[in-house]
Coordinates of C-alpha atoms in Angstrom, one line a residue:
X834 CA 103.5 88.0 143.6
X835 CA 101.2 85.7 142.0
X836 CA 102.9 82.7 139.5
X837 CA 99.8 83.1 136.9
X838 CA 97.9 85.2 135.4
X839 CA 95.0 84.8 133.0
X840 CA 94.9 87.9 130.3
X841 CA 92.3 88.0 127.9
X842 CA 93.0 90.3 124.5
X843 CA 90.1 91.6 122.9
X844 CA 90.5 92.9 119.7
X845 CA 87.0 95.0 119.1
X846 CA 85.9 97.6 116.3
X847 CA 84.5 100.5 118.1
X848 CA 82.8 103.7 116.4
X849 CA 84.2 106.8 117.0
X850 CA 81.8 108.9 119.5
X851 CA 79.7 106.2 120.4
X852 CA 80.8 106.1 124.1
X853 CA 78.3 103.6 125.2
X854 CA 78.3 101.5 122.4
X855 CA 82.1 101.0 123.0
X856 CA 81.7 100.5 126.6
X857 CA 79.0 98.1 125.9
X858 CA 81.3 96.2 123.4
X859 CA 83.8 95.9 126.5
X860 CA 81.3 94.6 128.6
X861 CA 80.3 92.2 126.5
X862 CA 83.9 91.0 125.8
X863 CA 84.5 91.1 129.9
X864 CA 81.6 88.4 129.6
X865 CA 83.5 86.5 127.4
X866 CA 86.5 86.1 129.0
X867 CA 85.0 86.0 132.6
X868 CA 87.4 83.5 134.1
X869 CA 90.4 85.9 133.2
X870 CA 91.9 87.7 135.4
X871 CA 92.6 91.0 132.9
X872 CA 90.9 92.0 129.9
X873 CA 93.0 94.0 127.7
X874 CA 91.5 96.6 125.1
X875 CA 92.9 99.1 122.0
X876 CA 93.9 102.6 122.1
X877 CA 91.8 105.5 122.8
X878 CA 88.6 102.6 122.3
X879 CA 86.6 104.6 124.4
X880 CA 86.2 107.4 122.4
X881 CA 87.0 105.4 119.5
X882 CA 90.3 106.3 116.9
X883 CA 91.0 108.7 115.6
X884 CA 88.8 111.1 117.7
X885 CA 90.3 114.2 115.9
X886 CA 88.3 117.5 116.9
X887 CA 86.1 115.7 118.6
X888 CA 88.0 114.9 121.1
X889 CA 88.4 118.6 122.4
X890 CA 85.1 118.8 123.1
X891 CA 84.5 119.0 127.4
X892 CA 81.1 117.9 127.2
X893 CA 82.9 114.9 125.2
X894 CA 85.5 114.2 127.8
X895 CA 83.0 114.6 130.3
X896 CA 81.0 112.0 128.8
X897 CA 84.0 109.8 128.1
X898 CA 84.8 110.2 132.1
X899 CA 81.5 109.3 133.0
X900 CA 81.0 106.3 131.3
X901 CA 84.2 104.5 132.5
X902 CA 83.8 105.3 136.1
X903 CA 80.4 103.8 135.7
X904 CA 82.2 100.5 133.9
X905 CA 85.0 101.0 136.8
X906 CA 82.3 100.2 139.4
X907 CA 81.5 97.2 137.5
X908 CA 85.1 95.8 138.4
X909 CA 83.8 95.2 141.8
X910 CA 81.9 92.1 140.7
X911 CA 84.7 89.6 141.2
X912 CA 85.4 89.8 136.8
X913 CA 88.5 90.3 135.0
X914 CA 89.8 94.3 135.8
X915 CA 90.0 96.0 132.8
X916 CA 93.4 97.6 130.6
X917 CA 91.4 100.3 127.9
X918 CA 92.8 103.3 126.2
X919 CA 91.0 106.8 126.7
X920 CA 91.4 110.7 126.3
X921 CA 91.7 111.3 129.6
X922 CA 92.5 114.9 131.6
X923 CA 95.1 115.1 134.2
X924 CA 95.6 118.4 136.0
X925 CA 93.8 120.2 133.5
X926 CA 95.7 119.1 130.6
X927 CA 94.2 116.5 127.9
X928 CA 96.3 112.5 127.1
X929 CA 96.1 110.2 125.3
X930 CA 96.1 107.6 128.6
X931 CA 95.5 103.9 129.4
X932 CA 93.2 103.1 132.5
X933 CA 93.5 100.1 135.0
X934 CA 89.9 99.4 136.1
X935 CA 89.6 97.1 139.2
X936 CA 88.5 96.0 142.1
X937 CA 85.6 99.1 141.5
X938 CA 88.0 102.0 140.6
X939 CA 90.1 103.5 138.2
X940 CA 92.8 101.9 139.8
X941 CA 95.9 103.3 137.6
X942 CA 96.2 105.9 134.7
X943 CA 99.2 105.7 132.4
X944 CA 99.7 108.2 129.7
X945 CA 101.3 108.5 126.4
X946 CA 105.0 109.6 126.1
X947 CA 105.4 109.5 122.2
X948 CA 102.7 111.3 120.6
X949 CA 103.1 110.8 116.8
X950 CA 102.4 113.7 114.1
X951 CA 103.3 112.4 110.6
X952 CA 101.1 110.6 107.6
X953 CA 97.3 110.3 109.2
X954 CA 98.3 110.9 112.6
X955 CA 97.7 114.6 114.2
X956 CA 98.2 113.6 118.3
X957 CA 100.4 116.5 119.1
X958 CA 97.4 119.0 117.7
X959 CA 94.9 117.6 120.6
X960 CA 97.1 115.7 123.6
X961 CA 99.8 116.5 125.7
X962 CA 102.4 114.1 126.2
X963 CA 103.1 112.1 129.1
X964 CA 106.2 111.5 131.0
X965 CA 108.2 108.3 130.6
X966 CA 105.8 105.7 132.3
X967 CA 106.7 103.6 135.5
X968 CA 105.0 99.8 135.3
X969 CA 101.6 99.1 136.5
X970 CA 101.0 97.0 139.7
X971 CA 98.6 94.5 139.1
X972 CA 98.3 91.4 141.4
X973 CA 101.9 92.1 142.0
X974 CA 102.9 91.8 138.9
X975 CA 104.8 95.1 137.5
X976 CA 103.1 95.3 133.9
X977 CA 105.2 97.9 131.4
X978 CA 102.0 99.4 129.8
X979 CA 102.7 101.5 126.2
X980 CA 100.6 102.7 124.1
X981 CA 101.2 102.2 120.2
X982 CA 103.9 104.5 118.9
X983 CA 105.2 104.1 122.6
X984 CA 106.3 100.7 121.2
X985 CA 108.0 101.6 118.0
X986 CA 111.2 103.6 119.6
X987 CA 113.2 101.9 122.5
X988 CA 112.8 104.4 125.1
X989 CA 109.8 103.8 126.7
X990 CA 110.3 99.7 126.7
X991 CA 114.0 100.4 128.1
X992 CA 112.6 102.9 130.8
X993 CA 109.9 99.9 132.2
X994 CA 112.9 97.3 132.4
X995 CA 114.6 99.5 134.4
X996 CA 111.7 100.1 136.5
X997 CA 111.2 96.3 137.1
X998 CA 108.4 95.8 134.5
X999 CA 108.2 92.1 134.5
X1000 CA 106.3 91.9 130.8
X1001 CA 105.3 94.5 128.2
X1002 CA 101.8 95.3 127.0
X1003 CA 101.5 97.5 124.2
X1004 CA 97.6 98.9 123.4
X1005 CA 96.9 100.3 119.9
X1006 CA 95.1 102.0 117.2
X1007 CA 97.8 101.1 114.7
X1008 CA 95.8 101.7 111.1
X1009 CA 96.4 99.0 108.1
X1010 CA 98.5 99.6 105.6
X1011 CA 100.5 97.0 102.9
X1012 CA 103.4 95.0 105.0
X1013 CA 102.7 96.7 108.2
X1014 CA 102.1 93.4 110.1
X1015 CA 105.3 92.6 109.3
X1016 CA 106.8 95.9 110.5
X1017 CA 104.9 95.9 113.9
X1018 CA 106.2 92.4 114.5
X1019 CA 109.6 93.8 113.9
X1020 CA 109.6 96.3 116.7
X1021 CA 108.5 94.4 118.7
X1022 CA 111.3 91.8 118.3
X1023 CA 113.4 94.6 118.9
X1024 CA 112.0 95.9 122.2
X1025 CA 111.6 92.1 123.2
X1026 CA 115.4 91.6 122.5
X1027 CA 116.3 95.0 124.2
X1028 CA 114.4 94.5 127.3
X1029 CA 114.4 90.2 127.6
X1030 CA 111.0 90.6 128.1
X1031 CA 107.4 89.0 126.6
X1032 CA 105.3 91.2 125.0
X1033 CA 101.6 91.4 124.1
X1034 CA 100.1 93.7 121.5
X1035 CA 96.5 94.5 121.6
X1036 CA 95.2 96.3 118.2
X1037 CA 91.7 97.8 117.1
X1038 CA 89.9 96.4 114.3
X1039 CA 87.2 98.1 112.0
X1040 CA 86.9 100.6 109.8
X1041 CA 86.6 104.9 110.5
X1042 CA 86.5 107.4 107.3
X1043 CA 89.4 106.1 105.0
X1044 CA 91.7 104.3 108.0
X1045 CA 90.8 100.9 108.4
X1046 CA 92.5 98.4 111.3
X1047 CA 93.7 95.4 110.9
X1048 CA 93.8 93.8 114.3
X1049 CA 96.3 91.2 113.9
X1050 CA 97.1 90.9 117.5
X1051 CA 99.4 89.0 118.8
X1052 CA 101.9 87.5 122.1
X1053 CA 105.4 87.2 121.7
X1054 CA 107.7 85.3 123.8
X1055 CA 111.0 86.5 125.9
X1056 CA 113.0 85.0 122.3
X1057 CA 111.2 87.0 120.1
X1058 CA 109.0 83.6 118.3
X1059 CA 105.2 85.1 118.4
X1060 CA 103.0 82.2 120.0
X1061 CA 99.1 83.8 119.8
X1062 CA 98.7 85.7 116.1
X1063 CA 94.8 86.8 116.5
X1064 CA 93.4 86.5 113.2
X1065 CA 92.9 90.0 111.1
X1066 CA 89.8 91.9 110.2
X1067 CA 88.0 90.1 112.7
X1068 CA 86.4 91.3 115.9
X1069 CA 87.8 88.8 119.2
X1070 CA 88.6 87.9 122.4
X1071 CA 91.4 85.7 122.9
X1072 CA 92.5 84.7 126.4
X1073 CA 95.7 83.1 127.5
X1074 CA 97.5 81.6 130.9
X1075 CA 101.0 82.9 131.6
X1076 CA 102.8 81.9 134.2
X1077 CA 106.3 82.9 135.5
X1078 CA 109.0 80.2 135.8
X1079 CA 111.9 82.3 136.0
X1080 CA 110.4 84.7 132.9
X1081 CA 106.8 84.9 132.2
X1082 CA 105.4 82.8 128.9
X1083 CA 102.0 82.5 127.7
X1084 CA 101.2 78.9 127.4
X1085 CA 98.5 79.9 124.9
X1086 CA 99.9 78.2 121.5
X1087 CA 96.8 79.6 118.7
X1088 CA 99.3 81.3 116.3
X1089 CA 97.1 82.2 113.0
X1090 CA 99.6 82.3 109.8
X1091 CA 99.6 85.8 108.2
X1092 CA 97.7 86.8 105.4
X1093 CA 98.9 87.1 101.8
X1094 CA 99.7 90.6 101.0
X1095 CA 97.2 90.5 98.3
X1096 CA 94.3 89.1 100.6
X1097 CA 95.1 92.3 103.4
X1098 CA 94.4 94.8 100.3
X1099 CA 91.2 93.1 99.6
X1100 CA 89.8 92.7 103.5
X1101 CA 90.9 96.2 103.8
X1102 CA 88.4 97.3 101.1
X1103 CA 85.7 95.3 102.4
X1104 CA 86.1 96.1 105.8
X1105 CA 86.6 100.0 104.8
X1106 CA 83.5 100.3 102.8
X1107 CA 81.3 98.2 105.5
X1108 CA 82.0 100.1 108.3
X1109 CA 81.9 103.5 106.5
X1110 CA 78.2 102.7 104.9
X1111 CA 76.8 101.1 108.4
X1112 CA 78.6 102.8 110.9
X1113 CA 77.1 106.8 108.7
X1114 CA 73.4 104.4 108.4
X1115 CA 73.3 104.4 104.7
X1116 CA 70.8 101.6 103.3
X1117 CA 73.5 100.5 100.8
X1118 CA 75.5 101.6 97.8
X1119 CA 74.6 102.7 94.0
X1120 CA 77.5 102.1 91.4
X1121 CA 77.6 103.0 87.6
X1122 CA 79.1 99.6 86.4
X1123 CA 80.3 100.3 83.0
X1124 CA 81.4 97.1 81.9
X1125 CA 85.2 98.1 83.1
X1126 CA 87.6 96.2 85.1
X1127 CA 86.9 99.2 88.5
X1128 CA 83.7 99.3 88.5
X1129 CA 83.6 95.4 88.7
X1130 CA 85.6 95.2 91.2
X1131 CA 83.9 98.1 92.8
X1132 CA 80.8 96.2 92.8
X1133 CA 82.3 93.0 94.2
X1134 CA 83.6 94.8 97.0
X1135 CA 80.6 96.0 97.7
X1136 CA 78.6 92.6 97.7
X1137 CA 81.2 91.1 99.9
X1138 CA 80.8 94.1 102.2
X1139 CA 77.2 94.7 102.4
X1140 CA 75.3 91.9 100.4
X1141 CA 73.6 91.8 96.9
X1142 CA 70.6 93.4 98.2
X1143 CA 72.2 96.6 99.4
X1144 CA 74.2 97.0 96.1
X1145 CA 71.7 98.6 93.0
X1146 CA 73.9 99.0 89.8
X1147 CA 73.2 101.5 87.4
X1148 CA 74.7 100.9 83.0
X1149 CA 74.6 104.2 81.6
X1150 CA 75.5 103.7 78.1
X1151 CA 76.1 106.6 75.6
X1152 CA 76.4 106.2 71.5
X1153 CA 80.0 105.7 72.1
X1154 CA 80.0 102.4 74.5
X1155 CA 80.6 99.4 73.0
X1156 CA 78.4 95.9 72.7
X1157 CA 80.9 94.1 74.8
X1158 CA 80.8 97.1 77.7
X1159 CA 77.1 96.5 77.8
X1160 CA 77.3 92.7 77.1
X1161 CA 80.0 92.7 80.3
X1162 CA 78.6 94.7 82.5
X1163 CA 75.8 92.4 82.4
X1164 CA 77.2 89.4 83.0
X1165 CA 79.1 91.0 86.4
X1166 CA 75.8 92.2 87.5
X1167 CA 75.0 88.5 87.1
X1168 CA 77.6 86.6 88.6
X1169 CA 77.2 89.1 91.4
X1170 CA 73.4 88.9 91.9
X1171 CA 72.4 92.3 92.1
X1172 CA 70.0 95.0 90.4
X1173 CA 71.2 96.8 87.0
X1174 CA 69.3 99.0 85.3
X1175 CA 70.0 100.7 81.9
X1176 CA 69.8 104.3 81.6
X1177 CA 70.9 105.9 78.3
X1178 CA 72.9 109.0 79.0
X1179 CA 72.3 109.9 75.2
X1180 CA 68.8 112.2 75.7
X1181 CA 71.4 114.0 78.4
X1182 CA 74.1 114.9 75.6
X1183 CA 72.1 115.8 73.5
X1184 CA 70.3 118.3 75.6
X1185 CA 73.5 119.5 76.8
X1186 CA 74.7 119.8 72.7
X1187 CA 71.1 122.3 72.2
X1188 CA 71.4 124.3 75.3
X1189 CA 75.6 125.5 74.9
X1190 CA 75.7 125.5 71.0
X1191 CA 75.4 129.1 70.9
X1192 CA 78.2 129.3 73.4
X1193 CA 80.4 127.2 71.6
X1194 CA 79.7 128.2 67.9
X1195 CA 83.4 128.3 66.4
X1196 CA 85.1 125.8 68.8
X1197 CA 85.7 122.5 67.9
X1198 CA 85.1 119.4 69.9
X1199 CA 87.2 118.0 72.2
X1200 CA 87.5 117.0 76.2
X1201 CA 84.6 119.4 76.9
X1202 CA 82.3 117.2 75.1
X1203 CA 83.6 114.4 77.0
X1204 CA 83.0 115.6 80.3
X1205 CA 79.9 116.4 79.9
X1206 CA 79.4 112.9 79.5
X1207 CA 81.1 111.6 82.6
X1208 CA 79.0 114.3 84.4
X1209 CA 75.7 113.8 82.8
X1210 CA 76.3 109.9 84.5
X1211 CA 76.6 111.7 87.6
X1212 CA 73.7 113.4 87.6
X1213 CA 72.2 110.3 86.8
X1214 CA 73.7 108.6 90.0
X1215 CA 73.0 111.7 92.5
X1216 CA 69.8 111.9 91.3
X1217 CA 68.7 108.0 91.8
X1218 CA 71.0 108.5 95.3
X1219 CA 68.6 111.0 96.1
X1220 CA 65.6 109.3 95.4
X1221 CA 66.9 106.3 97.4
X1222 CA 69.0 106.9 100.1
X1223 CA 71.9 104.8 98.2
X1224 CA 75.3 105.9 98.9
X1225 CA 77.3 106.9 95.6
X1226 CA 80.2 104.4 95.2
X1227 CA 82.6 106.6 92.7
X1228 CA 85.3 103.7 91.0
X1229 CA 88.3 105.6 90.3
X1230 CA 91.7 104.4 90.9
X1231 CA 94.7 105.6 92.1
X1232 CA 96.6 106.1 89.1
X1233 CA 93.9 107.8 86.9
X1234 CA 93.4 110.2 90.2
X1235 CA 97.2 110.6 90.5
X1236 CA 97.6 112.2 86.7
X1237 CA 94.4 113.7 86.7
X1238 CA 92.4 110.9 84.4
X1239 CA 88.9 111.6 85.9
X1240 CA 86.3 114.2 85.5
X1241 CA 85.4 116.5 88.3
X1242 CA 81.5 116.2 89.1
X1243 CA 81.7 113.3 87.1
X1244 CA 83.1 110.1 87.6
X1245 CA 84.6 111.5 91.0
X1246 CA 80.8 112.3 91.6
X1247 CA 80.7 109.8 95.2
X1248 CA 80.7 109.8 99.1
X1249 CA 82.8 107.0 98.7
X1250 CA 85.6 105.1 96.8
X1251 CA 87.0 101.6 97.5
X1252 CA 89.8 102.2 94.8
X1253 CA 91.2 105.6 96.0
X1254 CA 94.4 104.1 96.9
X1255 CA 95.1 101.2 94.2
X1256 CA 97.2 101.4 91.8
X1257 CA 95.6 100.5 88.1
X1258 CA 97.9 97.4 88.0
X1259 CA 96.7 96.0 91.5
X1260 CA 93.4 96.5 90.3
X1261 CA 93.9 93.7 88.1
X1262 CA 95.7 91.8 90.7
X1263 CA 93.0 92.1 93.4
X1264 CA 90.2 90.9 90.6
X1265 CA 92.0 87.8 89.4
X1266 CA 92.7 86.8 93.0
X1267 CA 89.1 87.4 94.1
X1268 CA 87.8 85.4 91.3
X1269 CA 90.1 82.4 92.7
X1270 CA 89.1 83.3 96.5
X1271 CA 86.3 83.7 98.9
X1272 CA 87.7 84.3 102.4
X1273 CA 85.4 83.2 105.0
X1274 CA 82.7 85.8 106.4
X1275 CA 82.2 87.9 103.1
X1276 CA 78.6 88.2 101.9
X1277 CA 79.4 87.7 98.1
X1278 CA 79.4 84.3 95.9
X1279 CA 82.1 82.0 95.8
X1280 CA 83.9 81.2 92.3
X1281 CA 84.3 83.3 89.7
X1282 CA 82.7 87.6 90.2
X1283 CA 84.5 89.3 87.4
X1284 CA 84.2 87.9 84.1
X1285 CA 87.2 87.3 82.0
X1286 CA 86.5 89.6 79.3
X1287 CA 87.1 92.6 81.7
X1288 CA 90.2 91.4 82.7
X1289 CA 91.7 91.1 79.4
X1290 CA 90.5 94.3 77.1
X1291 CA 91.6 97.2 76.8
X1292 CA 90.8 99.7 79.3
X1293 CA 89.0 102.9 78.2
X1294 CA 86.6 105.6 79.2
X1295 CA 84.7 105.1 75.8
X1296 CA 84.0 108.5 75.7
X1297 CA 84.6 109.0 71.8
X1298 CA 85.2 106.3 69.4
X1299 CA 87.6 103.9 69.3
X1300 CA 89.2 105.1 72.2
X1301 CA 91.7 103.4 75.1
X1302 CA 93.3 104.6 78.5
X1303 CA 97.0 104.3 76.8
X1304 CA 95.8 106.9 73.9
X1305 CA 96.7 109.1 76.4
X1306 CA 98.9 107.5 79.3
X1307 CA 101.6 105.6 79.4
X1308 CA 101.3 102.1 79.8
X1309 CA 100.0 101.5 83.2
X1310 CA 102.7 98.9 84.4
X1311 CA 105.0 101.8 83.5
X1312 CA 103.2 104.9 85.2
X1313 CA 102.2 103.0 88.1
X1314 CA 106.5 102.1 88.9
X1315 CA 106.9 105.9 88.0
X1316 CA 103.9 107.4 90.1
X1317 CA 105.4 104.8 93.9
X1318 CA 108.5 106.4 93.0
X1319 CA 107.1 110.0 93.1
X1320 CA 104.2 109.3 95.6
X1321 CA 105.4 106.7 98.1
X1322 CA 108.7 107.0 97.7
X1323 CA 109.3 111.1 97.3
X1324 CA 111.8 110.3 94.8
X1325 CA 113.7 112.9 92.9
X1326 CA 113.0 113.1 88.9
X1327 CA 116.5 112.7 88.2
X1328 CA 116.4 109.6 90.3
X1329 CA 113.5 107.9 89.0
X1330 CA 115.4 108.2 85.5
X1331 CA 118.1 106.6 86.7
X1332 CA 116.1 103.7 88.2
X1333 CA 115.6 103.3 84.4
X1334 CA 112.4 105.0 83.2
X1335 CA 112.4 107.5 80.4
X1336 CA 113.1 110.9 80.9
X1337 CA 110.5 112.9 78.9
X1338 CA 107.5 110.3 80.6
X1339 CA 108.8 110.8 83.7
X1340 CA 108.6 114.2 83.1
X1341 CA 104.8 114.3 82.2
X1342 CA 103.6 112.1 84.7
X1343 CA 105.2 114.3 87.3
X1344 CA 103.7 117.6 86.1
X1345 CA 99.9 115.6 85.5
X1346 CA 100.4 114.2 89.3
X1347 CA 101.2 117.8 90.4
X1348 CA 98.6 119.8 88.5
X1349 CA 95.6 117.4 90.1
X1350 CA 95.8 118.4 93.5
X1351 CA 93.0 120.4 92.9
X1352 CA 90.8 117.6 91.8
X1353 CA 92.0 115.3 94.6
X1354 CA 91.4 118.1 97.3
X1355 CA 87.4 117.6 96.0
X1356 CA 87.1 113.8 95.7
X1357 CA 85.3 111.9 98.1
X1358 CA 87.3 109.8 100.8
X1359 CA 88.4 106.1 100.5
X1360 CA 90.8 103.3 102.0
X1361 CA 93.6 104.0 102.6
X1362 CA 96.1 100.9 101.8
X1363 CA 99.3 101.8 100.8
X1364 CA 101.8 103.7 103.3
X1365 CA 101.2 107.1 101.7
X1366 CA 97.7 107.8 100.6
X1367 CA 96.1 111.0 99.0
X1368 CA 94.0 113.1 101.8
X1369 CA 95.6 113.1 105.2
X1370 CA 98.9 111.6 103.9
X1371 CA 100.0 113.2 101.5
X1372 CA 99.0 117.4 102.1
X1373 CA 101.0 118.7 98.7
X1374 CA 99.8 122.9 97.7
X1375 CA 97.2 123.2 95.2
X1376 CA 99.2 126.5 94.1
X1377 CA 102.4 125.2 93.4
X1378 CA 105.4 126.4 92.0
X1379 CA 108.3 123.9 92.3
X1380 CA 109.4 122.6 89.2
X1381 CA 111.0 119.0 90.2
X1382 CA 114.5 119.8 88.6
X1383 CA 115.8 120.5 92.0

């Protein structure tokens, strides 16, 4: 058994179905690190994660095969082998697998024991699982391979020791949400102080439809300390010597400090939007910026993302917005550098006023006449999308699309939202921190993006006069605490009074939150962030008749 090894983590964003392109990317990275002796890759990064349907496909898995037997052959050179997740058939039956490619070959398959199928993840609908894996022999050196959820009971880890697995490496697709990093680094303290062994955790980076990946790789010694911490959000390949002096340790010592909790939600929305808008070829993005504290940050996003030149901003003011909405959503378009035009919605309303008054003779006013507003600025935006090719960025949040605040064909009216899953109040966390912080690598200006003015006013739609968000919602320091407890949480009513909130609000927010499925069911998707998103989270009836006094 050899006393070193040389293993090389490479921490890549691939694109789900672009076989090649992937493969490439692990070529590439196999360049990088050619004086290692392994190369170590994500979960499923062949076909890229998650595959979903796709993934069922046999002209799919065919192509899959095809392409790593031609990158196994490569293996022959005399270069690191290769660790890489892929779907993978085994007696006719379809896992979820990590491949050893060396020495020419697919030298060793492992497959998945602990298929997860809660929040976003579906694995049981599309692989089988695996039986409890035995080590991988690799320069005589048994390796315990898992593969992501593999990791987070002890089972699997307990199952290597006993099979003489001399160190642990974990591949993964593990999506970004708030404090996860801290929760991965958890189990894997556990499973190092179950087993006595060092452990290295490989994870994907980059964005797919609304999951984005973190990356935040990292090596952990035999006690548990972690002594290589990859840095987040970005793609690399990070190589280290172990050697084995009674118990294997990396010597490596490049341990980047964790980001700020604030700092993940904002890379996340960068990162989400980018790869969503390059990886579907979109030119760039079009956002209504209304002066507002989400559309500003919408738009900064965006900048950071994609650059001022791919970000056109449209103002779309009716009788009822304000000088200072105009006046603000100016001077954001200004600090940010890009395009706004002005496009009176007013000719629009009142077309719409002539061509239903007949319909609506002996109604008064009221939301109708408001909507038609919101959706006469999406027209507006799908029509200029159209004429374009920019992507509609919609700018709702998650607490007006928990309760319902937003207008269907309106200012839902998107292919994609950076917001979708942030709360109001971290809205105005996320802007004031950007304003103080550029990280390095965004595309935006440093200093100041949002001016002050929107982060102090009132919030409102300004969709009649004198109006404000809290004319009709509670204060949103107080729904946003109510709607964690009902979303994230799955907290009882009863409960959530007793935590202190009024009875009668807690009440109506409830039955708003319940009563929009419908609308959330037709809104476009967006990043998820916190650990229970709408969309593939959180699957609630659109016919419902539960009425929370259970």
């Amino acid at each position: 058994m050899t006393q070193t090894l040389d293993i090389a983590l490479a921490q890549l964003n691939p694109t789900v179905g672009d076989v090649a392109n992937n493969i490439d990317k692990v070529r590439r990275a196999r360049a990088e690190a050619s004086a290692a002796d392994l190369l170590v890759c994500g979960e499923l990064f062949v076909a890229g994660y998650p595959p979903e349907d796709l993934v069922l496909k046999r002209s799919f898995q065919a192509y899959v095969a095809a392409q790593v037997t031609d990158l196994a052959r490569e293996t022959a050179d005399g270069g690191p082998a290769v660790l890489l997740g892929a779907p993978w058939r085994v007696d006719g039956r379809l896992y979820n697998a990590a491949l050893l490619l060396e020495d020419g070959r697919i030298a060793e398959t492992r497959l998945k024991y602990d298929l997860p199928n809660y929040g976003v993840f579906d694995e049981k609908r599309v692989f089988s699982a695996g039986p409890l894996p035995e080590p991988i022999p690799f320069k005589g050196v048994p390796l315990g391979v898992m593969i992501c959820e593999d990791m987070w009971k002890p089972a699997v880890a307990a199952h290597l020791k006993k099979q003489g697995a001399k160190m642990l490496v974990v591949i993964n697709g593990s999506p970004f949400e708030v404090d996860k990093t801290h929760m991965r680094e958890r189990y894997a303290q556990n499973r190092v102080s179950e087993t006595g062994l060092p452990l290295m955790y490989v994870n994907l980076v980059g964005g797919q439809d609304e999951l984005v990946f973190d990356g935040s790789s990292f090596v952990m010694d035999a006690e548990g300390a972690v002594g290589v911490r990859v840095p987040a959000w970005d793609e690399a390949v990070v190589s280290g010597r172990w050697q084995e002096n009674g118990a294997w340790r990396c010597g490596t010592v490049t341990a980047t400090p964790a980001l700020e909790r604030v700092e993940n939600i904002y890379r996340a929305m960068v990162m989400g939007l980018r790869d969503y808008v390059d990886k579907n070829y979109f030119p760039g993005v079009l956002i209504g910026l209304s002066g507002g504290v989400d559309s500003a940050l919408s738009a900064a996003v965006a900048v950071d993302a994609l650059g001022a030149d791919r970000v056109h901003c449209v103002m779309m003011p009716s009788p009822y917005t304000s000088r200072e909405s105009l006046e603000d959503a100016a001077a954001a378009a200004g600090l940010l550098g890009v395009q706004l035009d002005t496009i009176s919605i007013e000719p629009a309303m009142q077309a719409f006023d002539t061509m239903l008054r007949e319909v609506f003779v002996g109604h008064e006013k009221d939301t109708t006449e408001e909507n038609v507003q919101a959706r006469s600025r999406g027209i507006t935006l799908m029509a200029i999308s159209n004429k374009l090719g920019y992507m509609v960025l919609s700018t709702g949040n998650k607490s007006e699309m928990s309760v319902g605040y937003a207008t269907l064909y309106g200012d839902m009216c998107g292919g994609y939202s950076v917001l979708k899953d942030i709360y109001k109040t971290t809205v105005y966390n996320v802007s004031r921190w950007r304003n103080d912080h550029r990280p390095a690598g965004l595309k935006g200006p440093e200093g100041r993006v949002i001016p002050e003015r929107i982060l102090t006013k009132a919030p409102s739609a300004e969709l009649k006069p004198d109006q404000t968000d809290q004319d009709s919602l509670p204060p949103y320091d107080e729904l946003d605490a109510i709607l964690h407890c009902l979303i994230e949480e799955d907290m009882a009513l009863r409960d959530i009074v007793a935590a202190g909130h009024d009875a009668a609000i807690v009440e109506r927010v409830w039955r708003m939150l319940d009563r929009a499925e419908y609308k959330r069911r037709q809104a476009p998707p967006g990043v998820k962030i916190t650990a229970r998103a709408f969309g593939r989270d959180r699957r609630y009836p659109i016919t419902n008749g539960f009425t929370g006094k259970a």
